[in-house]
Amino acid sequence: MPQDPMDFEWSYWIEWGRERILWLLAGHLLVSQMSRLLVEKYKPWCLMVYGMAACWLLLGIKGFAVILLHAAISFAVAQFQLSLLTWLCSLILLSTLRIPAVEETKRKWYDTENEYYLLLFTVSVRCLFCTSFSLEYCWHAPAQKSCHSFPWMLAYVFYYPTFHNGPLVNFDEFSKQMRRQEAFSMKTNLSILIVGIIRIFFWWCLAELMIHLMYIHALYSSALPLESASYWALGGLALAQVLFFYVKYLVLYGVPGLLLQMDGLKPPPLPCCVSLMHSFTKMWRSFDVGLHRFLVRYIYVPMGGSQSSLLGTLLSTALTFAFVSYWHGGQSYLWYWGALNWLGVIVENGTKRILSISLIQDLI
């Protein structure tokens, strides 16, 4: 039975996974386990070299140079230890992905559109990693700068399991866990690997069944069936779409998450089932946990967050969603999506504040 071809993200990553990425991830796993077994002290550098080689192989010398240049510029700007300057640099680097002349030049580097998109997605995610490292560099004392050297930045930026699509791991978590040397047990790691592969295979089969049998995205791409459907049917289609999105990210984040475990690191928790979600706030906290931690640590809290005045909370939340919309591409529909999510979070938090007033609680 033919599959629904309208979900670009699933088709794209499954195709790349089958062709090369899964093989490169298997190579990372081999290098990681051998370095943990033989040269634990040099594990970060072994993985860094492997990640750079994998990047070169997949994106070519020019794609590798772009990512290395982004890292070098971010590191140079971080030397001023000014968070605002670091953010300005990050936004400028991110904006270069949307300059038509630059886009056209990068397209000419590759034979197919899929190869160009792989560079685009990879650089977008690397921008977040460079931002995380640079801000941590700005915030740490000079005595701690040895843990924030350029080689450590490269080890973080070129760490291959999270290289193309995440999940996002903040630099402070990555460096602490990567420097920690633990007793290595091949038997324990093998059991983690086998159980993880079985779980991911189950999720992959479920996603493939949904995309071969339900045709959710094909229905959404045509106005005629949507106009003739009842409100109950539209609600069911919406639920089916977000459930597929959830299962899809169990696979897309489950594979790198398993490799993080095999490397002795703690991956961000996998997405929580959307059927258990009943609020915007919980959705943002529990679906993409790595992105949520990034946004809270580097945007929401530095801008004041919930500890500031009402206006300060509104502003910090608005800036957080504005960055998410811009990072995802900055198209008009993404600004609407971000604004609606911002409004949902504000209404929920405002309602909670009102209900926490003692007089209202007494009335209830």
mmCIF file of C-alpha atoms in Angstrom, residues 25-44 46-47 50 184-186 189 262-263:
data_model
loop_
_atom_site.group_PDB
_atom_site.id
_atom_site.type_symbol
_atom_site.label_atom_id
_atom_site.label_comp_id
_atom_site.label_asym_id
_atom_site.label_seq_id
_atom_site.Cartn_x
_atom_site.Cartn_y
_atom_site.Cartn_z
ATOM 1 C CA LEU A 25 25.461 6.880 13.842
ATOM 2 C CA ALA A 26 26.534 3.226 14.009
ATOM 3 C CA GLY A 27 30.110 4.385 13.373
ATOM 4 C CA HIS A 28 29.795 6.907 16.202
ATOM 5 C CA LEU A 29 28.569 4.145 18.493
ATOM 6 C CA LEU A 30 31.588 1.988 17.636
ATOM 7 C CA VAL A 31 34.070 4.847 18.188
ATOM 8 C CA SER A 32 32.346 5.818 21.427
ATOM 9 C CA GLN A 33 32.376 2.335 22.924
ATOM 10 C CA MET A 34 35.978 1.703 21.913
ATOM 11 C CA SER A 35 37.123 5.034 23.378
ATOM 12 C CA ARG A 36 35.210 4.372 26.608
ATOM 13 C CA LEU A 37 36.825 0.954 26.828
ATOM 14 C CA LEU A 38 40.401 1.952 25.928
ATOM 15 C CA VAL A 39 40.912 5.729 26.304
ATOM 16 C CA GLU A 40 38.138 7.129 28.495
ATOM 17 C CA LYS A 41 40.129 10.294 29.165
ATOM 18 C CA TYR A 42 40.233 11.170 25.448
ATOM 19 C CA LYS A 43 36.643 10.205 24.627
ATOM 20 C CA PRO A 44 35.445 13.799 23.922
ATOM 21 C CA CYS A 46 37.721 10.979 19.691
ATOM 22 C CA LEU A 47 34.028 11.799 19.273
ATOM 23 C CA TYR A 50 34.570 11.468 14.298
ATOM 24 C CA PHE A 184 32.338 1.096 31.888
ATOM 25 C CA SER A 185 30.248 -2.081 31.600
ATOM 26 C CA MET A 186 29.890 -3.593 28.126
ATOM 27 C CA ASN A 189 25.502 -0.970 27.641
ATOM 28 C CA MET A 262 25.458 4.674 25.300
ATOM 29 C CA ASP A 263 27.989 7.528 25.597
#
